[in-house]
Amino acid sequence: KDHGKNEGKQIRPGNLGAASNRHKKGKKSHRDSRSKKQGVRTTFLPTFRGNADDLFHKFSQALTASGFQFVEKDSNLFQSGRLTSHRNIPSDINTSSSSLNYAISILVSKGYEVGAYFFDNRVEIPKASSVSERPLNWVHFTLLGNGILPDARVRFRTTVKISNKLRKLAFGDLHGISPIVWKTVTTKPNDISTTFSSESNDVPMFCANMTPAMQKRVLYIRHYVAERYFMKRSDHTNFSMSIRAKVTRVREFHRNHVDGAEFGTPIEKTEMSLDFDVEVANRIVQNGTHNEMEQFACSILRETTELAMELKKQRLQFH
């Protein structure tokens, strides 16, 4: 997981930013301007060009072609606990629903963020179903496709649920009541109605009782439109482990500090990730042999490369 033998050397978390975030001494103005940015610095992720809805389908097709199997939410894998999800998100982008799933990133201090997940049933202001620290990347690296295959970002990270004290500090109470509500934009530009129509027209707005200080803590909001889970069993040279894949259609709203609006136009995107067997990784790190660690690493490289090749067959354009 994140603990292991270090042969007497103390391991300290490194710079969480990308290489481009590093600066040389002497460039005071550039350093000062960057230090005013709020939140924890992050790293870049590989991105593809194209319509987000099209990418949702093409990502799913690439996973299926590389040996992954689509998993229904009512399957035995979810019922048995092998797959878990606290988000009841439709698996199809065309599925109409009167409810809405979203997550909010909240800034507790200058360098400490928490993520809260909510389910809005359109009846009452929702409470957070899960609140945890922003994931910490202990090790991260990029597999470069050299312009032929898309790059792949590999991360070993951990996250923990926050204490009641931090929960109260983040929300102002222990209940985790959502600081925003969702309303539907009508055909008139400046007219906002609570009448439900298409989810693509839903926009977040701060609750009337939110103070300016609390509003400032909200960094961005992610509306989960659709999500699909896939599973695959990777077996090579007497080494076996399970891999979970996830494709998510997202609308991301960021605070708009330019024209006075609460949130800007949503960023429409689709994300895909592979989660490798945590239990196998824990066992190898704590009690495994060098050969097992090498097989584990090779499995990550092999499965990632195979998926990248299938994505190339989909003729996706990437940055």
mmCIF file of C-alpha atoms in Angstrom:
data_model
loop_
_atom_site.group_PDB
_atom_site.id
_atom_site.type_symbol
_atom_site.label_atom_id
_atom_site.label_comp_id
_atom_site.label_asym_id
_atom_site.label_seq_id
_atom_site.Cartn_x
_atom_site.Cartn_y
_atom_site.Cartn_z
ATOM 1 C CA LYS A 1 0.000 0.000 0.000
ATOM 2 C CA ASP A 2 2.136 2.870 1.256
ATOM 3 C CA HIS A 3 4.308 1.161 3.861
ATOM 4 C CA GLY A 4 7.270 -1.098 3.277
ATOM 5 C CA LYS A 5 10.876 -1.789 4.057
ATOM 6 C CA ASN A 6 13.076 1.209 3.396
ATOM 7 C CA GLU A 7 16.330 -0.179 4.738
ATOM 8 C CA GLY A 8 16.641 2.459 7.442
ATOM 9 C CA LYS A 9 16.009 5.426 5.172
ATOM 10 C CA GLN A 10 13.230 7.832 5.993
ATOM 11 C CA ILE A 11 10.764 8.271 3.132
ATOM 12 C CA ARG A 12 9.284 11.729 2.832
ATOM 13 C CA PRO A 13 6.461 12.804 0.498
ATOM 14 C CA GLY A 14 7.986 14.518 -2.513
ATOM 15 C CA ASN A 15 6.843 17.470 -4.567
ATOM 16 C CA LEU A 16 3.231 16.827 -5.544
ATOM 17 C CA GLY A 17 3.460 19.131 -8.534
ATOM 18 C CA ALA A 18 4.577 18.313 -12.039
ATOM 19 C CA ALA A 19 8.098 19.077 -13.166
ATOM 20 C CA SER A 20 6.817 22.293 -14.724
ATOM 21 C CA ASN A 21 5.845 23.506 -11.255
ATOM 22 C CA ARG A 22 9.448 23.631 -10.122
ATOM 23 C CA HIS A 23 11.205 26.960 -10.251
ATOM 24 C CA LYS A 24 14.722 28.241 -10.063
ATOM 25 C CA LYS A 25 16.019 30.616 -7.460
ATOM 26 C CA GLY A 26 15.986 34.253 -8.378
ATOM 27 C CA LYS A 27 12.616 34.292 -10.146
ATOM 28 C CA LYS A 28 10.833 35.916 -7.239
ATOM 29 C CA SER A 29 7.884 37.374 -9.143
ATOM 30 C CA HIS A 30 7.025 34.026 -10.740
ATOM 31 C CA ARG A 31 7.347 32.215 -7.422
ATOM 32 C CA ASP A 32 5.247 34.760 -5.556
ATOM 33 C CA SER A 33 2.448 34.686 -8.125
ATOM 34 C CA ARG A 34 2.287 30.910 -7.950
ATOM 35 C CA SER A 35 2.314 30.828 -4.164
ATOM 36 C CA LYS A 36 -0.967 32.768 -4.129
ATOM 37 C CA LYS A 37 -2.790 29.898 -5.851
ATOM 38 C CA GLN A 38 -4.988 27.956 -3.470
ATOM 39 C CA GLY A 39 -5.120 24.192 -3.115
ATOM 40 C CA VAL A 40 -2.714 21.298 -3.417
ATOM 41 C CA ARG A 41 -0.690 21.251 -6.622
ATOM 42 C CA THR A 42 -1.438 18.336 -8.880
ATOM 43 C CA THR A 43 0.086 16.598 -11.862
ATOM 44 C CA PHE A 44 -0.960 16.535 -15.495
ATOM 45 C CA LEU A 45 -3.042 13.685 -16.884
ATOM 46 C CA PRO A 46 -3.111 12.338 -20.448
ATOM 47 C CA THR A 47 -6.021 13.834 -22.376
ATOM 48 C CA PHE A 48 -7.837 13.019 -25.598
ATOM 49 C CA ARG A 49 -9.486 15.342 -28.050
ATOM 50 C CA GLY A 50 -13.111 14.948 -29.067
ATOM 51 C CA ASN A 51 -16.675 15.025 -27.865
ATOM 52 C CA ALA A 52 -16.997 13.753 -24.287
ATOM 53 C CA ASP A 53 -19.977 11.529 -25.109
ATOM 54 C CA ASP A 54 -18.083 9.927 -28.010
ATOM 55 C CA LEU A 55 -15.063 9.347 -25.782
ATOM 56 C CA PHE A 56 -17.289 7.634 -23.213
ATOM 57 C CA HIS A 57 -18.312 5.028 -25.797
ATOM 58 C CA LYS A 58 -14.855 4.659 -27.354
ATOM 59 C CA PHE A 59 -13.176 4.167 -23.978
ATOM 60 C CA SER A 60 -15.720 1.454 -23.193
ATOM 61 C CA GLN A 61 -15.103 -0.226 -26.552
ATOM 62 C CA ALA A 62 -11.326 -0.155 -26.044
ATOM 63 C CA LEU A 63 -11.655 -1.781 -22.612
ATOM 64 C CA THR A 64 -13.883 -4.533 -24.005
ATOM 65 C CA ALA A 65 -11.475 -5.154 -26.894
ATOM 66 C CA SER A 66 -8.552 -5.522 -24.459
ATOM 67 C CA GLY A 67 -10.309 -8.216 -22.432
ATOM 68 C CA PHE A 68 -12.325 -6.293 -19.827
ATOM 69 C CA GLN A 69 -15.907 -7.275 -19.063
ATOM 70 C CA PHE A 70 -18.633 -4.764 -18.270
ATOM 71 C CA VAL A 71 -20.037 -5.163 -14.741
ATOM 72 C CA GLU A 72 -23.664 -4.351 -13.972
ATOM 73 C CA LYS A 73 -24.370 -2.537 -10.696
ATOM 74 C CA ASP A 74 -26.606 -5.401 -9.525
ATOM 75 C CA SER A 75 -24.016 -8.108 -10.281
ATOM 76 C CA ASN A 76 -22.519 -10.493 -7.735
ATOM 77 C CA LEU A 77 -19.256 -8.541 -7.751
ATOM 78 C CA PHE A 78 -21.017 -5.569 -6.157
ATOM 79 C CA GLN A 79 -23.276 -7.696 -3.959
ATOM 80 C CA SER A 80 -20.306 -9.655 -2.563
ATOM 81 C CA GLY A 81 -18.286 -6.514 -1.858
ATOM 82 C CA ARG A 82 -15.504 -7.254 -4.354
ATOM 83 C CA LEU A 83 -16.574 -4.062 -6.111
ATOM 84 C CA THR A 84 -17.766 -1.129 -4.058
ATOM 85 C CA SER A 85 -19.188 2.228 -5.009
ATOM 86 C CA HIS A 86 -21.002 4.780 -2.890
ATOM 87 C CA ARG A 87 -22.194 6.501 -6.063
ATOM 88 C CA ASN A 88 -25.409 5.314 -7.697
ATOM 89 C CA ILE A 89 -24.589 6.693 -11.139
ATOM 90 C CA PRO A 90 -26.319 5.597 -14.375
ATOM 91 C CA SER A 91 -24.186 3.460 -16.691
ATOM 92 C CA ASP A 92 -25.489 5.170 -19.841
ATOM 93 C CA ILE A 93 -25.222 8.844 -20.747
ATOM 94 C CA ASN A 94 -28.730 8.772 -22.256
ATOM 95 C CA THR A 95 -30.424 7.493 -19.089
ATOM 96 C CA SER A 96 -32.807 10.086 -17.671
ATOM 97 C CA SER A 97 -32.923 10.388 -13.906
ATOM 98 C CA SER A 98 -34.609 12.660 -11.397
ATOM 99 C CA SER A 99 -31.579 12.364 -9.079
ATOM 100 C CA LEU A 100 -28.045 13.657 -9.375
ATOM 101 C CA ASN A 101 -24.587 12.572 -8.138
ATOM 102 C CA TYR A 102 -21.816 15.062 -7.526
ATOM 103 C CA ALA A 103 -18.631 15.725 -5.585
ATOM 104 C CA ILE A 104 -17.274 18.947 -4.115
ATOM 105 C CA SER A 105 -13.646 19.832 -3.456
ATOM 106 C CA ILE A 106 -13.360 21.971 -0.330
ATOM 107 C CA LEU A 107 -10.289 23.885 0.786
ATOM 108 C CA VAL A 108 -9.839 23.496 4.550
ATOM 109 C CA SER A 109 -6.489 25.308 4.624
ATOM 110 C CA LYS A 110 -4.062 26.605 2.018
ATOM 111 C CA GLY A 111 -2.572 23.169 1.360
ATOM 112 C CA TYR A 112 -5.271 20.781 2.597
ATOM 113 C CA GLU A 113 -8.279 19.709 0.536
ATOM 114 C CA VAL A 114 -11.117 17.287 1.165
ATOM 115 C CA GLY A 115 -13.511 15.673 -1.288
ATOM 116 C CA ALA A 116 -17.178 15.129 -0.401
ATOM 117 C CA TYR A 117 -19.662 12.997 -2.350
ATOM 118 C CA PHE A 118 -23.377 13.740 -2.484
ATOM 119 C CA PHE A 119 -26.563 12.183 -3.848
ATOM 120 C CA ASP A 120 -29.288 14.711 -4.638
ATOM 121 C CA ASN A 121 -32.801 13.251 -4.784
ATOM 122 C CA ARG A 122 -34.309 16.652 -5.660
ATOM 123 C CA VAL A 123 -36.406 16.587 -2.512
ATOM 124 C CA GLU A 124 -34.115 17.945 0.183
ATOM 125 C CA ILE A 125 -30.625 19.416 0.481
ATOM 126 C CA PRO A 126 -28.319 16.355 0.539
ATOM 127 C CA LYS A 127 -25.777 15.401 3.156
ATOM 128 C CA ALA A 128 -22.327 14.051 2.305
ATOM 129 C CA SER A 129 -22.289 10.271 1.875
ATOM 130 C CA SER A 130 -18.489 10.145 2.055
ATOM 131 C CA VAL A 131 -15.812 12.690 3.003
ATOM 132 C CA SER A 132 -12.080 12.019 2.715
ATOM 133 C CA GLU A 133 -8.756 13.716 2.193
ATOM 134 C CA ARG A 134 -7.624 14.431 -1.306
ATOM 135 C CA PRO A 135 -5.591 11.371 -2.429
ATOM 136 C CA LEU A 136 -1.860 11.602 -1.732
ATOM 137 C CA ASN A 137 0.441 10.377 -4.503
ATOM 138 C CA TRP A 138 3.404 8.580 -2.943
ATOM 139 C CA VAL A 139 4.858 7.424 -6.245
ATOM 140 C CA HIS A 140 3.828 8.582 -9.695
ATOM 141 C CA PHE A 141 5.360 8.300 -13.136
ATOM 142 C CA THR A 142 4.384 8.537 -16.794
ATOM 143 C CA LEU A 143 4.684 5.884 -19.498
ATOM 144 C CA LEU A 144 5.425 7.917 -22.617
ATOM 145 C CA GLY A 145 3.799 6.839 -25.841
ATOM 146 C CA ASN A 146 6.295 8.879 -27.906
ATOM 147 C CA GLY A 147 3.529 10.234 -30.096
ATOM 148 C CA ILE A 148 2.548 6.745 -31.278
ATOM 149 C CA LEU A 149 0.518 5.552 -28.286
ATOM 150 C CA PRO A 150 -1.157 7.770 -25.687
ATOM 151 C CA ASP A 151 0.793 8.456 -22.495
ATOM 152 C CA ALA A 152 -0.289 6.640 -19.332
ATOM 153 C CA ARG A 153 -0.033 8.032 -15.816
ATOM 154 C CA VAL A 154 0.704 5.482 -13.059
ATOM 155 C CA ARG A 155 0.084 6.489 -9.459
ATOM 156 C CA PHE A 156 0.430 4.759 -6.100
ATOM 157 C CA ARG A 157 -1.746 6.770 -3.752
ATOM 158 C CA THR A 158 -3.658 6.611 -0.481
ATOM 159 C CA THR A 159 -6.587 8.472 0.999
ATOM 160 C CA VAL A 160 -8.235 8.461 4.423
ATOM 161 C CA LYS A 161 -11.559 9.639 5.779
ATOM 162 C CA ILE A 162 -11.392 12.852 7.767
ATOM 163 C CA SER A 163 -12.082 13.263 11.483
ATOM 164 C CA ASN A 164 -15.238 14.851 12.868
ATOM 165 C CA LYS A 165 -13.219 17.927 13.773
ATOM 166 C CA LEU A 166 -12.051 18.445 10.196
ATOM 167 C CA ARG A 167 -15.532 17.606 8.915
ATOM 168 C CA LYS A 168 -17.010 20.387 11.021
ATOM 169 C CA LEU A 169 -14.260 22.756 9.891
ATOM 170 C CA ALA A 170 -14.899 21.937 6.222
ATOM 171 C CA PHE A 171 -18.712 22.213 6.294
ATOM 172 C CA GLY A 172 -19.406 24.278 9.378
ATOM 173 C CA ASP A 173 -21.295 21.344 10.939
ATOM 174 C CA LEU A 174 -20.947 17.611 11.534
ATOM 175 C CA HIS A 175 -23.810 16.672 9.210
ATOM 176 C CA GLY A 176 -21.932 17.566 6.025
ATOM 177 C CA ILE A 177 -24.832 19.463 4.481
ATOM 178 C CA SER A 178 -24.159 20.402 0.860
ATOM 179 C CA PRO A 179 -23.142 24.052 0.385
ATOM 180 C CA ILE A 180 -24.752 24.065 -3.071
ATOM 181 C CA VAL A 181 -28.073 23.173 -4.677
ATOM 182 C CA TRP A 182 -28.766 22.294 -8.302
ATOM 183 C CA LYS A 183 -31.121 24.265 -10.483
ATOM 184 C CA THR A 184 -32.059 23.949 -14.111
ATOM 185 C CA VAL A 185 -31.297 26.647 -16.647
ATOM 186 C CA THR A 186 -34.286 27.370 -18.878
ATOM 187 C CA THR A 187 -34.207 28.646 -22.448
ATOM 188 C CA LYS A 188 -33.981 32.217 -21.217
ATOM 189 C CA PRO A 189 -30.345 33.210 -20.505
ATOM 190 C CA ASN A 190 -30.968 34.867 -17.127
ATOM 191 C CA ASP A 191 -33.937 32.807 -15.986
ATOM 192 C CA ILE A 192 -33.267 29.919 -13.596
ATOM 193 C CA SER A 193 -36.021 27.519 -12.626
ATOM 194 C CA THR A 194 -36.153 24.633 -10.188
ATOM 195 C CA THR A 195 -38.190 22.592 -12.675
ATOM 196 C CA PHE A 196 -36.255 19.488 -13.678
ATOM 197 C CA SER A 197 -35.511 18.902 -17.333
ATOM 198 C CA SER A 198 -32.292 17.547 -18.835
ATOM 199 C CA GLU A 199 -29.326 16.928 -16.520
ATOM 200 C CA SER A 200 -27.059 18.638 -19.043
ATOM 201 C CA ASN A 201 -28.804 21.929 -18.136
ATOM 202 C CA ASP A 202 -28.301 21.591 -14.385
ATOM 203 C CA VAL A 203 -26.026 24.168 -12.762
ATOM 204 C CA PRO A 204 -24.831 24.479 -9.149
ATOM 205 C CA MET A 205 -25.660 27.484 -7.007
ATOM 206 C CA PHE A 206 -24.670 28.262 -3.446
ATOM 207 C CA CYS A 207 -27.305 27.820 -0.783
ATOM 208 C CA ALA A 208 -28.752 31.077 0.491
ATOM 209 C CA ASN A 209 -27.219 30.635 3.952
ATOM 210 C CA MET A 210 -23.658 30.118 2.695
ATOM 211 C CA THR A 211 -21.293 32.777 3.966
ATOM 212 C CA PRO A 212 -18.717 34.375 1.629
ATOM 213 C CA ALA A 213 -15.964 32.619 3.609
ATOM 214 C CA MET A 214 -17.563 29.211 3.017
ATOM 215 C CA GLN A 215 -18.184 29.988 -0.649
ATOM 216 C CA LYS A 216 -14.502 30.799 -1.053
ATOM 217 C CA ARG A 217 -13.532 27.355 0.245
ATOM 218 C CA VAL A 218 -15.345 25.540 -2.561
ATOM 219 C CA LEU A 219 -12.779 24.978 -5.339
ATOM 220 C CA TYR A 220 -14.753 23.005 -7.900
ATOM 221 C CA ILE A 221 -17.752 20.705 -8.344
ATOM 222 C CA ARG A 222 -17.908 17.477 -10.352
ATOM 223 C CA HIS A 223 -21.274 16.289 -11.658
ATOM 224 C CA TYR A 224 -21.181 12.560 -12.510
ATOM 225 C CA VAL A 225 -23.403 12.000 -15.541
ATOM 226 C CA ALA A 226 -22.604 8.334 -16.215
ATOM 227 C CA GLU A 227 -20.136 5.697 -15.017
ATOM 228 C CA ARG A 228 -19.243 2.183 -16.132
ATOM 229 C CA TYR A 229 -17.225 -0.487 -14.329
ATOM 230 C CA PHE A 230 -15.200 -3.243 -15.977
ATOM 231 C CA MET A 231 -13.237 -6.184 -14.603
ATOM 232 C CA LYS A 232 -10.392 -8.304 -15.957
ATOM 233 C CA ARG A 233 -8.295 -11.146 -14.594
ATOM 234 C CA SER A 234 -4.659 -10.778 -15.627
ATOM 235 C CA ASP A 235 -2.756 -14.095 -15.736
ATOM 236 C CA HIS A 236 0.862 -14.244 -16.899
ATOM 237 C CA THR A 237 3.750 -16.549 -15.943
ATOM 238 C CA ASN A 238 2.020 -17.982 -12.854
ATOM 239 C CA PHE A 239 1.163 -14.492 -11.585
ATOM 240 C CA SER A 240 -2.506 -13.525 -11.351
ATOM 241 C CA MET A 241 -4.373 -10.440 -10.193
ATOM 242 C CA SER A 242 -7.672 -8.650 -10.831
ATOM 243 C CA ILE A 243 -7.947 -5.238 -12.462
ATOM 244 C CA ARG A 244 -10.878 -2.868 -12.193
ATOM 245 C CA ALA A 245 -11.485 -0.253 -14.868
ATOM 246 C CA LYS A 246 -13.787 2.726 -14.660
ATOM 247 C CA VAL A 247 -15.066 5.117 -17.331
ATOM 248 C CA THR A 248 -16.779 8.254 -16.049
ATOM 249 C CA ARG A 249 -18.603 11.014 -17.886
ATOM 250 C CA VAL A 250 -18.117 14.239 -15.920
ATOM 251 C CA ARG A 251 -19.198 17.876 -15.990
ATOM 252 C CA GLU A 252 -16.754 19.944 -13.939
ATOM 253 C CA PHE A 253 -17.651 23.396 -12.609
ATOM 254 C CA HIS A 254 -14.958 25.802 -11.386
ATOM 255 C CA ARG A 255 -15.398 28.997 -9.438
ATOM 256 C CA ASN A 256 -15.718 31.958 -11.790
ATOM 257 C CA HIS A 257 -13.880 35.020 -10.489
ATOM 258 C CA VAL A 258 -14.128 37.081 -13.677
ATOM 259 C CA ASP A 259 -17.718 38.017 -14.515
ATOM 260 C CA GLY A 260 -19.170 37.699 -11.030
ATOM 261 C CA ALA A 261 -21.036 34.440 -11.684
ATOM 262 C CA GLU A 262 -20.788 31.780 -9.007
ATOM 263 C CA PHE A 263 -19.570 29.064 -11.374
ATOM 264 C CA GLY A 264 -18.299 29.144 -14.922
ATOM 265 C CA THR A 265 -19.329 27.091 -17.927
ATOM 266 C CA PRO A 266 -18.841 23.388 -17.157
ATOM 267 C CA ILE A 267 -15.900 21.487 -18.605
ATOM 268 C CA GLU A 268 -17.313 18.452 -20.401
ATOM 269 C CA LYS A 269 -14.973 15.437 -20.244
ATOM 270 C CA THR A 270 -14.681 11.686 -19.919
ATOM 271 C CA GLU A 271 -12.140 9.972 -17.654
ATOM 272 C CA MET A 272 -10.812 6.424 -17.641
ATOM 273 C CA SER A 273 -8.702 4.693 -14.989
ATOM 274 C CA LEU A 274 -7.388 1.236 -14.115
ATOM 275 C CA ASP A 275 -7.256 0.145 -10.472
ATOM 276 C CA PHE A 276 -4.927 -2.764 -9.788
ATOM 277 C CA ASP A 277 -5.540 -5.287 -7.013
ATOM 278 C CA VAL A 278 -4.819 -3.518 -3.717
ATOM 279 C CA GLU A 279 -4.651 -6.719 -1.671
ATOM 280 C CA VAL A 280 -2.024 -8.203 -3.999
ATOM 281 C CA ALA A 281 0.013 -4.980 -3.875
ATOM 282 C CA ASN A 282 -0.133 -4.902 -0.058
ATOM 283 C CA ARG A 283 1.000 -8.504 0.224
ATOM 284 C CA ILE A 284 3.908 -8.018 -2.163
ATOM 285 C CA VAL A 285 5.128 -4.814 -0.492
ATOM 286 C CA GLN A 286 4.961 -6.290 2.996
ATOM 287 C CA ASN A 287 5.970 -9.927 2.465
ATOM 288 C CA GLY A 288 6.623 -10.501 -1.216
ATOM 289 C CA THR A 289 9.762 -11.425 -3.049
ATOM 290 C CA HIS A 290 11.684 -9.400 -5.608
ATOM 291 C CA ASN A 291 10.386 -11.678 -8.356
ATOM 292 C CA GLU A 292 6.760 -11.036 -7.361
ATOM 293 C CA MET A 293 7.291 -7.277 -7.380
ATOM 294 C CA GLU A 294 8.822 -7.529 -10.843
ATOM 295 C CA GLN A 295 5.842 -9.575 -12.080
ATOM 296 C CA PHE A 296 3.432 -7.075 -10.537
ATOM 297 C CA ALA A 297 5.182 -4.163 -12.278
ATOM 298 C CA CYS A 298 5.305 -6.047 -15.583
ATOM 299 C CA SER A 299 1.573 -6.755 -15.344
ATOM 300 C CA ILE A 300 0.868 -3.041 -14.954
ATOM 301 C CA LEU A 301 3.037 -2.236 -17.970
ATOM 302 C CA ARG A 302 1.570 -5.060 -20.060
ATOM 303 C CA GLU A 303 -2.087 -4.261 -19.378
ATOM 304 C CA THR A 304 -1.586 -0.514 -19.770
ATOM 305 C CA THR A 305 0.207 -0.934 -23.094
ATOM 306 C CA GLU A 306 -2.438 -3.325 -24.392
ATOM 307 C CA LEU A 307 -5.171 -0.823 -23.559
ATOM 308 C CA ALA A 308 -3.185 2.007 -25.166
ATOM 309 C CA MET A 309 -2.951 0.002 -28.377
ATOM 310 C CA GLU A 310 -6.721 -0.525 -28.404
ATOM 311 C CA LEU A 311 -7.250 3.204 -27.852
ATOM 312 C CA LYS A 312 -5.057 3.859 -30.866
ATOM 313 C CA LYS A 313 -7.295 1.563 -32.945
ATOM 314 C CA GLN A 314 -10.220 3.794 -32.003
ATOM 315 C CA ARG A 315 -8.374 6.567 -33.892
ATOM 316 C CA LEU A 316 -8.488 8.891 -30.938
ATOM 317 C CA GLN A 317 -6.497 12.088 -31.142
ATOM 318 C CA PHE A 318 -4.488 12.860 -28.047
ATOM 319 C CA HIS A 319 -2.501 15.853 -26.836
#
